[in-house]
Short mmCIF file of C-alpha atoms in Angstrom, two decimals:
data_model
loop_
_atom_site.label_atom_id
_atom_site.label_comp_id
_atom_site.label_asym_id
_atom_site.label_seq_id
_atom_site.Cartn_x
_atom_site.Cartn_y
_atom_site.Cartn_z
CA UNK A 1 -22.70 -16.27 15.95
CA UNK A 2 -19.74 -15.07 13.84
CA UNK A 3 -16.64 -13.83 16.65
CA UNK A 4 -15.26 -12.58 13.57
CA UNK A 5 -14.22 -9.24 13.61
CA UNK A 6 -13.71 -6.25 10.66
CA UNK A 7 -9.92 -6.27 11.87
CA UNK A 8 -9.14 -10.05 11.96
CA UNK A 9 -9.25 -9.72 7.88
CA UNK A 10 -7.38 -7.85 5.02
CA UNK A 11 -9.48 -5.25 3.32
CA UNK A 12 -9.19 -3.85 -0.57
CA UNK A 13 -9.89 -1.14 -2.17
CA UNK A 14 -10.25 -1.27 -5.64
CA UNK A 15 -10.80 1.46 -8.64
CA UNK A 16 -13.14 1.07 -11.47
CA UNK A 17 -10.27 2.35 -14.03
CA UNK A 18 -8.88 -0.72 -14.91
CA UNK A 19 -5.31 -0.31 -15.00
CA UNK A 20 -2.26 -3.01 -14.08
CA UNK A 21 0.07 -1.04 -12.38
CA UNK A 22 -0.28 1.90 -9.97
CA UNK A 23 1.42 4.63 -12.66
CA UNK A 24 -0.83 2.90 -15.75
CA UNK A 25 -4.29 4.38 -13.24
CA UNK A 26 -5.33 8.12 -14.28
CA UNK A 27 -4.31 10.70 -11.69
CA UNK A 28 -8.26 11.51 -10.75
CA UNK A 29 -8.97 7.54 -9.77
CA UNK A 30 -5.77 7.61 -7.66
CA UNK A 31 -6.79 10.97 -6.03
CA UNK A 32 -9.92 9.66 -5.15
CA UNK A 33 -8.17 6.18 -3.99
CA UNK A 34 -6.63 6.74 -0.73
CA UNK A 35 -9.26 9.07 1.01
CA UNK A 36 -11.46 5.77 0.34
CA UNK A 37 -8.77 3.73 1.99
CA UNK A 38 -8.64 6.00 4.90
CA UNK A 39 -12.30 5.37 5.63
CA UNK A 40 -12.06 2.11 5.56
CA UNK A 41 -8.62 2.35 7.80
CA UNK A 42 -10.57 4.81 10.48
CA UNK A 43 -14.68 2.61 10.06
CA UNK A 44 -11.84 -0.48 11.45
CA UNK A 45 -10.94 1.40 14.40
CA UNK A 46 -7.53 -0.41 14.32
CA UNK A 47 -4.53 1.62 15.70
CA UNK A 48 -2.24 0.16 13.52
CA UNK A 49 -2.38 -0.82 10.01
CA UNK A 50 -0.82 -0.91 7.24
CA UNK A 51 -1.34 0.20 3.64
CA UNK A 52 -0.38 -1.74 1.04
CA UNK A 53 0.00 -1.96 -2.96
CA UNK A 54 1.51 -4.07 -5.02
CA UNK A 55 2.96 -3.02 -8.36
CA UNK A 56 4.53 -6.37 -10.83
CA UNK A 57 5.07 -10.24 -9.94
CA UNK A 58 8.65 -9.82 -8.51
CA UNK A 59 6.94 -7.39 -5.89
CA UNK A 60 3.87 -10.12 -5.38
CA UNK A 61 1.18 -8.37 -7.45
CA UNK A 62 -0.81 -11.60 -8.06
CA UNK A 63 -3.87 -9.66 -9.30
CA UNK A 64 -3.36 -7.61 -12.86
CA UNK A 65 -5.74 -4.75 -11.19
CA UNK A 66 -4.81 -2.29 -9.01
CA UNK A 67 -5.87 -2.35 -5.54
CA UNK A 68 -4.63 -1.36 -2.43
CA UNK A 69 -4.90 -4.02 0.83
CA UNK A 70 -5.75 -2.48 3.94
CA UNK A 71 -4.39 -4.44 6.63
CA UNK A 72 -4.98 -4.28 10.71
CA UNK A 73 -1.64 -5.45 12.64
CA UNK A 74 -2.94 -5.97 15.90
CA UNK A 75 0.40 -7.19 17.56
CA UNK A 76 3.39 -8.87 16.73
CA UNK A 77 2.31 -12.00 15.21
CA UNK A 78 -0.23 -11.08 13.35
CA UNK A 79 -1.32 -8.75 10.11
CA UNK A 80 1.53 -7.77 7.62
CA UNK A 81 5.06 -9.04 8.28
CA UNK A 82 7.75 -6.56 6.75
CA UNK A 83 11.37 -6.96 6.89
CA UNK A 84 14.38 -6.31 4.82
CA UNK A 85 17.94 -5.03 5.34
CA UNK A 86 18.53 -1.68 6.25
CA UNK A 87 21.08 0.27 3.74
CA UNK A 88 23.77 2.76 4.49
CA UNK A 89 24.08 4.95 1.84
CA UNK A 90 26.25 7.91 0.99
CA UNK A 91 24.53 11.12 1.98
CA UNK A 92 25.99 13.36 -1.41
CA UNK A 93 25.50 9.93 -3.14
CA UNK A 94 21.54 10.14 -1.71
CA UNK A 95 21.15 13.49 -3.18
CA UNK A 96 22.27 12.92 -6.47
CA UNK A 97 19.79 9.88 -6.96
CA UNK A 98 17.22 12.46 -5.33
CA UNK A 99 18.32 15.13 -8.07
CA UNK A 100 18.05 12.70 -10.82
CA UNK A 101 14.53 11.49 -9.47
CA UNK A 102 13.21 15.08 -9.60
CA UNK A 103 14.13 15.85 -12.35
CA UNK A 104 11.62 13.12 -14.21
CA UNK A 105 9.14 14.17 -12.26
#
């Protein structure tokens, strides 16, 4: 008998569209992308988790499909590690990055 359990393991969820990078994927397969990925977060019945997608090499995309991992951190040591440096930034410099992001959108 397996003592295996749904949240010892990384899950994925994957669209049919084939696309490489999150912004290449039409904007109905990712609408219908993360309310998949929230049933499979809520069927794990993990309290916390977390989401993940990676998007190029340098940001360790090793498969050229998008999917999104769905990963159950049940304590410290185990599930996703995430770390970096925190950054203090310039609050008027903040909102003129903002400003320049909104207006490409």
């Amino acid at each position: 008998m397996s003592t295996l359990s749904p949240k010892d393991i990384r899950w994925l969820v994957i669209p049919k569209e084939h696309a490489t990078f999150a912004h290449e994927l039409s904007d109905e397969s990712l609408a219908d992308l993360l309310p998949v990925a929230k049933r499979v977060a809520k069927a794990l019945d993990a309290p916390n988790y977390n989401i993940l997608q990676n998007n190029g090499r340098l940001a360790h995309q090793v498969v050229e499909h998008v999917h999104f991992h769905i990963i159950p951190k049940p304590n410290e040591e185990e599930g996703l590690g995430v770390g970096w440096p925190g950054k203090t930034v310039d609050k008027e410099e903040l909102k003129a990055l903002a400003e320049q992001i909104s207006a490409k959108i």
